[in-house]
Each structure stands twice: as structure tokens, then as C-alpha cells.
XYZ file of C-alpha atoms in Angstrom:
321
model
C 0.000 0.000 0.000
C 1.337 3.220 -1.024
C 1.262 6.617 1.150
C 0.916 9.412 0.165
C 3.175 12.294 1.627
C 3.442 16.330 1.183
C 5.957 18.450 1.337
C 6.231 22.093 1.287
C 8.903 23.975 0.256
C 8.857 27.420 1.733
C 11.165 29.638 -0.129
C 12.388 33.104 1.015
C 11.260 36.316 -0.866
C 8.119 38.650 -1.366
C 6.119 36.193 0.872
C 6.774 33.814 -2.040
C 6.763 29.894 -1.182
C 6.566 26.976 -3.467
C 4.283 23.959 -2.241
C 6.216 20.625 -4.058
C 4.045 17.123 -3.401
C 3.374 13.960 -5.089
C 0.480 14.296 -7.160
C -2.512 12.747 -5.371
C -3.766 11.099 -8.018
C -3.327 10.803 -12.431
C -2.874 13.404 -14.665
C 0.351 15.073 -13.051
C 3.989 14.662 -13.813
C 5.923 13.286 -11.289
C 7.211 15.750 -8.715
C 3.726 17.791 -9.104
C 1.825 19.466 -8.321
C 3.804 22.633 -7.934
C 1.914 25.412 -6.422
C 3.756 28.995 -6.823
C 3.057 32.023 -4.689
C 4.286 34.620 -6.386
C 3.657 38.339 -6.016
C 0.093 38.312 -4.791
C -0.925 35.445 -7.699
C -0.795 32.012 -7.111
C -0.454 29.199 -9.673
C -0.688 25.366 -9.594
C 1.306 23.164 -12.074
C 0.691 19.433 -12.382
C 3.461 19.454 -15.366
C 6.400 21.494 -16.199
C 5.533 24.768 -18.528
C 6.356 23.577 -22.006
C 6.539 26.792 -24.209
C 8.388 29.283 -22.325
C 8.759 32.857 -22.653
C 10.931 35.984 -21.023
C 10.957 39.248 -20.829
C 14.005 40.209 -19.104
C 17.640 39.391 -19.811
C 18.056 38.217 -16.085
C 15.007 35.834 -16.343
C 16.358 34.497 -19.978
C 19.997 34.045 -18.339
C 18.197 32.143 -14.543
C 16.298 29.711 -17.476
C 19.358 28.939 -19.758
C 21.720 28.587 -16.223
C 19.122 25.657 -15.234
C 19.685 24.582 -19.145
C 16.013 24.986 -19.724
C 16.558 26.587 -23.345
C 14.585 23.815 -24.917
C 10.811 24.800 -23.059
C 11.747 28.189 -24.467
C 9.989 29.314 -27.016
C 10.777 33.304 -27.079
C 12.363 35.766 -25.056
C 12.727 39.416 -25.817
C 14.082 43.211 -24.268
C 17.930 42.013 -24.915
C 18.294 45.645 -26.321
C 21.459 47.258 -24.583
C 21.360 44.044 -22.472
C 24.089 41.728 -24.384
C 23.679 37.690 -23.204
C 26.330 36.186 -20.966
C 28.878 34.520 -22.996
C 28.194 31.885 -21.139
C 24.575 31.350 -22.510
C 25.124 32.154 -26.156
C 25.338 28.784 -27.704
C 22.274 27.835 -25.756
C 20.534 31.511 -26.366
C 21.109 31.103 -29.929
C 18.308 28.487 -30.221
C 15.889 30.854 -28.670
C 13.419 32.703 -30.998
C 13.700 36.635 -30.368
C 9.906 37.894 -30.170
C 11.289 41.775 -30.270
C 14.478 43.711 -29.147
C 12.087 45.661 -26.296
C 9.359 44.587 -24.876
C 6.824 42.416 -27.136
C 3.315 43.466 -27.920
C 0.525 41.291 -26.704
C -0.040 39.782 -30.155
C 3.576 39.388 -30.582
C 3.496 37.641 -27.140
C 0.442 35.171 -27.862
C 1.762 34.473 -31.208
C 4.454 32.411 -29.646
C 2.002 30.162 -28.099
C 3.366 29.748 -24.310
C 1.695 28.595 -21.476
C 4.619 30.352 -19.131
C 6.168 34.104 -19.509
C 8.391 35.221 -16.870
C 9.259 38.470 -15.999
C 12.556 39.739 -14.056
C 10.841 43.259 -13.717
C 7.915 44.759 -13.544
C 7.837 46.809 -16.392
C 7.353 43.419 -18.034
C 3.653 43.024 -17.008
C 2.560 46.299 -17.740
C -0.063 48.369 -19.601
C 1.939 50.102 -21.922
C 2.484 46.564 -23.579
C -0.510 45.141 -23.534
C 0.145 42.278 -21.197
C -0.480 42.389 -17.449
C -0.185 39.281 -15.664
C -4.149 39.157 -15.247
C -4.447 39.771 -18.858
C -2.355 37.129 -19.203
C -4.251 35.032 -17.338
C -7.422 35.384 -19.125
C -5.811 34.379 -22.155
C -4.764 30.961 -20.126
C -0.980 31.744 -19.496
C 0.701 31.388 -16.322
C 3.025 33.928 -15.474
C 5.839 34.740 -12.987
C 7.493 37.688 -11.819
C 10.657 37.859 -9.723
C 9.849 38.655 -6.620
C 12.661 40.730 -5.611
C 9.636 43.711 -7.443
C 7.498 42.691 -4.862
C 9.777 42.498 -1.741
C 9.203 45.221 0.791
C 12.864 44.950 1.843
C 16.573 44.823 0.997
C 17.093 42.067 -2.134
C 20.052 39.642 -1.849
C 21.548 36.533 -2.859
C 19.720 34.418 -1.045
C 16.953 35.886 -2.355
C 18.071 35.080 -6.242
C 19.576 30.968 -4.855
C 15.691 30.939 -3.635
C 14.050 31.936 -6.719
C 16.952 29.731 -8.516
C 15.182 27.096 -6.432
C 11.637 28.023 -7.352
C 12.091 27.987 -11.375
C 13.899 24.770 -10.568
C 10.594 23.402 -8.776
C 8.034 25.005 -11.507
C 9.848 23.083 -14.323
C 10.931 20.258 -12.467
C 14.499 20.299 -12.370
C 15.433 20.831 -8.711
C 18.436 19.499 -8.777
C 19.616 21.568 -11.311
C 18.957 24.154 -9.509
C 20.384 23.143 -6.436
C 23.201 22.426 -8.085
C 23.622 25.898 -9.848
C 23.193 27.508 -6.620
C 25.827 25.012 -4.946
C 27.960 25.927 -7.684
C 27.403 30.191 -7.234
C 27.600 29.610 -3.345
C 30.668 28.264 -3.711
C 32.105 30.803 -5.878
C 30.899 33.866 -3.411
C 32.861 31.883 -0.385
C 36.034 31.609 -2.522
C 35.827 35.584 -3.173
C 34.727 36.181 0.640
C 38.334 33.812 1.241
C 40.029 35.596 -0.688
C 39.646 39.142 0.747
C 40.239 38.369 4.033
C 39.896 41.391 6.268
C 40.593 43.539 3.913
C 38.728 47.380 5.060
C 36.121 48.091 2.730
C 36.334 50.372 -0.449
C 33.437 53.624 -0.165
C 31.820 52.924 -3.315
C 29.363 55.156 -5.351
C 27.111 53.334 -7.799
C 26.200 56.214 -10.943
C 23.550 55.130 -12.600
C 22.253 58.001 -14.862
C 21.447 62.105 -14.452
C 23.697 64.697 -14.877
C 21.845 67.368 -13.151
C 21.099 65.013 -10.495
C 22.462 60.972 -10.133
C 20.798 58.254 -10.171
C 22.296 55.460 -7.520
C 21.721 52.374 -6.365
C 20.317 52.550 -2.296
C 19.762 50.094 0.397
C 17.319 47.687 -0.932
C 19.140 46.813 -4.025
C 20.736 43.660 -4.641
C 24.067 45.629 -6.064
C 24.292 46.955 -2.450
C 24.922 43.308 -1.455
C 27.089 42.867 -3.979
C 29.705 45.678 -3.496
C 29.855 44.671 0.320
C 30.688 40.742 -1.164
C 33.606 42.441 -3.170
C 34.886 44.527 -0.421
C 33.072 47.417 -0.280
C 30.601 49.414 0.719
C 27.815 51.339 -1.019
C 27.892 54.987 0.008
C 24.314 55.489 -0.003
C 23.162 52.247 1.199
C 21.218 53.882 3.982
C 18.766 55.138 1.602
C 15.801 53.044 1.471
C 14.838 52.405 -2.068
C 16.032 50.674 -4.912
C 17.362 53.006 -7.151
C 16.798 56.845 -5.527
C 17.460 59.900 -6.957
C 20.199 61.762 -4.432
C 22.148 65.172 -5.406
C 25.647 65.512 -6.590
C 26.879 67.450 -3.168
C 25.174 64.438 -1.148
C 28.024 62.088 -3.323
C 30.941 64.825 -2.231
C 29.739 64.381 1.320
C 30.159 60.915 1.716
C 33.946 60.909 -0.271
C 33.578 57.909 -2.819
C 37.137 56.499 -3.517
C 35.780 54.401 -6.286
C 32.707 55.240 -8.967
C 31.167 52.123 -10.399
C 29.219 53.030 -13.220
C 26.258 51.337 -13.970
C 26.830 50.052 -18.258
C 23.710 49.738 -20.394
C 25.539 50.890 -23.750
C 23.587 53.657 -23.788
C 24.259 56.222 -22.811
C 28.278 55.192 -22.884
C 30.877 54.245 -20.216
C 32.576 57.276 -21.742
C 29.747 59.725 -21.481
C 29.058 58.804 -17.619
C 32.861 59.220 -16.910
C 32.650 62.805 -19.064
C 29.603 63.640 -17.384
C 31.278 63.134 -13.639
C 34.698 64.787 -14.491
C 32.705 67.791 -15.660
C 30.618 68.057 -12.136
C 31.818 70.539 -10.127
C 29.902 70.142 -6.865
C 32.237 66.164 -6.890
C 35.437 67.528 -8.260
C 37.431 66.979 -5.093
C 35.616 63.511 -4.697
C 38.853 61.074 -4.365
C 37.377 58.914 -7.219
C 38.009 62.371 -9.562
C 41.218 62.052 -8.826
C 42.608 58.311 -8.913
C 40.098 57.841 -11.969
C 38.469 54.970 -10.270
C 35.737 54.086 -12.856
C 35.001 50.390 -12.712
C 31.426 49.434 -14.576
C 28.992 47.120 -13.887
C 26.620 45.223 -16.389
C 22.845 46.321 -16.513
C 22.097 42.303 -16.550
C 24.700 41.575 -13.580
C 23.211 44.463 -11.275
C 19.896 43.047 -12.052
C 19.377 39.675 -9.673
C 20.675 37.053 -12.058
C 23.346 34.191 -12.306
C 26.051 36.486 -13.684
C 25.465 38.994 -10.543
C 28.716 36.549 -8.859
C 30.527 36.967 -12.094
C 29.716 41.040 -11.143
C 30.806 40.390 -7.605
C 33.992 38.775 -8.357
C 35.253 40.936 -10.854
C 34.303 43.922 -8.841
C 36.315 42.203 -5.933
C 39.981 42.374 -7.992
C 38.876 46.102 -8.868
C 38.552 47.267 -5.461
C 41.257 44.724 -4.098
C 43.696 43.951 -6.931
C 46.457 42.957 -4.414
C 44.484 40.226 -2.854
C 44.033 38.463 -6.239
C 47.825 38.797 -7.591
């Protein structure tokens, strides 16, 4: 006689948990039903999603790291967002619905029963598809809950939602061992620095008449203390604030990591602060300090440890000699 038994699978994040049991009777895959609560909308899956799409380069890079490119049937919005070379080969294979954000009948022309979202601005009116529109239409849809956390995003929030694509498409141990794999990586960096005293960091995002920066409650916070540093303005809780350019001279930056989307250029950014008067005596000015982060590595994503551990020999070259 066979017994049935549940399990449940809390996983951290935006109240977000994913309920993993044996299927209580036919008509599910094994390892189902899978029951996702995700941003205020819940979803049961008795199979894996078959015909997968994104629409983010951080969701598209999380699915190809859990080698998933073959129940993908589009993804989209790689514009000034280049792939990981990592992921090309298997990116290759993926149909490109648009280089922005698709239109609703580009979206539904692809057929999936699964879009996933690394943002917001994924879901959202101005294109057409919102996840309840979505829903009428019969498509299950997910959205990285680091846009619905009320708090500060890490990496234990990403190795959790690493963990909850694993669970929807049922390859957990994939996942587990992708995030085994990334752990390890962030303890050979943390190993590496030792004690070393951390590096006063200012993230520049955009805005010349006033900066954009990355505050508290972004995972790129996390990810400049991981490297040896420490974000300048990571008692500001938001995401991404707006601050003035004599709040950066205050807190004395020795190092300027500019945030890279293509456009506008590495070279603009670095014109725009060397022409800023209120942060010419900013130590950064002066030892030209100007490392540059990745718009898909500052967004929570596999290659945010690549970010961390490159970042790491910029702000600690000696330690990695």
C-alpha cells in the first residue's frame, strides 16, 4: 500500500513559497503538483511549462543557467542588455519575439503557457500584457519577486528563486546544483579578501543634473559589500533613488562604479562626472576609479557573482595577484 506524503517547500522572498508534493492522483507529472506564490498570484502546475517565454535578460539568463533553453519558445528586451557569454550557444536556439518589450499579439503568437518576468515593467499596460491579462488568455506567469519584496534584495533571495524555477519546471536538482555551484564561488571571493577594510563605493547610474544610484534595498548593495566594499548610499531606502551631486561629495567615494547599459556610454558617464563641479574633489576624480557594472549583472541574475567577483579584484587587486 502506497502513502501518500506532502511536502512544502517554503522559499524566502516577497512572501513567495513553493508547495512541491506527489500528485494525489493521475494526470500530473511526477514531482507535481507545484503550487507557486508569487507576487500576490498564485499558480498550480501538475506538469512542467512547455513553451516558455521571457521578458528580461536576467530571467532568460536564470532559465538557460538551469539549461532549460529547450521549453523556451521566445524571449525578448535584450536591447542594450548583451547575453552572458556563457549562454550564447544555448541563447542562440531561442526565438527573439522583439528587441524591447513584445506586444501582446507578438506575445500570444508564440504560443506559451509560461512568460516570466525579471521586472515589472514586463507586465505592464503600456504593452498590452499584465499578468491578469495574461491570465485570461490561459498563461501562467511569474514575476521575480525581488519587485514585490518590501525589503533589501540579496543573494539568497536570487539561490531561492533559482530554487523556485527549478521546482516550476521540475528540475530541482539543477537548480540546487547551480546555486551550490554560485555559493561556492561567493565563499572563494569572501576567502580571498580576508579582512581587507572596505572600499566607499558610489554606484552612478544616470542624471547629470542630479544621479541616479543604487540605495539600500538593491541587490548591487549586497554585492559591493561581497567584493569589499561598501555602497555609500546604502542607507537610503529604495532601490534606485534619486540623491544630489553634493550628497556624493559628502560621503567621499574612492571608487565610482558606473552602472553600463551601452547607452548612454561608459565614456559619457565618466565625461559627465569629471565635468561636475559640486564632486570635483571627490577622491574617485582624482585616482580615476571608474570600474562598470553590467545592466544584466546588477539586475538579480546568475552572472550577478561573475559582477561580484570581478568587482572584488577592482577594489582589491592585491588580494588576487
Amino acid at each position: 500500500m502506497a502513502v501518500a506524503v506532502s511536502a512544502v517547500l517554503l522559499l524566502a522572498g516577497c512572501g513567495s513559497a513553493v508547495q512541491d508534493a506527489p500528485a494525489p492522483g493521475g494526470g500530473t507529472a511526477e514531482g507535481f503538483p507545484v503550487t507557486d506564490d508569487n507576487c500576490g498570484v498564485t499558480t498550480t502546475y501538475t506538469a512542467p511549462p512547455a513553451r516558455a517565454v521571457t521578458l528580461t535578460s536576467n530571467a532568460t539568463e536564470l532559465m538557460l543557467e538551469l539549461g532549460l533553453q529547450d521549453a523556451m519558445v521566445g524571449t525578448s528586451y535584450l536591447k542594450n542588455r548583451p547575453i552572458g557569454e556563457k549562454y550564447a550557444e544555448a541563447y542562440a536556439g531561442v526565438p527573439v519575439l522583439a528587441p524591447g518589450q513584445p506586444s501582446l499579439e507578438q506575445l500570444v503568437a508564440a504560443e506559451p503557457d509560461f512568460v516570466y518576468s525579471g521586472y515589472p515593467d514586463g507586465f505592464s499596460e503600456s504593452n498590452g500584457h499584465t499578468r491578469p491579462r495574461l491570465a485570461e488568455l490561459g498563461i501562467d506567469t511569474h514575476l521575480n519577486p525581488e519587485s514585490c519584496r518590501e525589503g533589501r534584495s540579496g543573494f539568497e533571495d536570487l539561490f531561492g528563486e533559482m530554487d523556485r524555477i527549478g521546482a516550476i519546471f521540475g528540475v530541482p536538482d539543477r537548480a540546487a546544483a547551480s546555486v551550490g555551484d554560485l555559493r561556492g564561488r561567493l565563499d572563494r571571493v569572501r576567502a580571498q579578501l580576508g579582512d581587507v577594510e572596505p572600499v566607499p563605493v558610489f554606484v552612478y547610474n544616470s542624471g547629470a543634473d542630479a544621479p541616479r544610484t543604487a540605495g539600500g534595498k538593491a541587490i548591487l548593495t549586497e554585492m559591493i559589500e561581497r567584493a569589499g566594499g561598501r555602497n555609500v548610499f546604502d542607507d537610503v531606502a529604495e532601490r534606485w533613488p534619486q540623491v544630489s551631486w553634493e550628497q556624493v561629495a559628502q560621503r567621499r567615494p574612492a571608487v565610482i562604479l558606473i552602472y553600463d547599459y551601452l547607452e548612454p556610454s561608459v565614456e559619457s558617464k565618466i565625461a559627465t562626472l569629471r565635468s561636475t563641479l559640486a564632486i570635483a574633489a571627490v577622491p574617485a576624480l582624482a585616482t580615476g576609479a571608474f570600474p562598470t557594472v553590467a545592466l544584466s549583472e546588477a539586475q538579480p541574475g546568475p552572472r550577478s557573482v561573475d559582477a561580484v567577483e570581478q568587482l572584488a579584484r577592482d577594489l582589491h587587486p592585491d588580494r588576487f595577484r
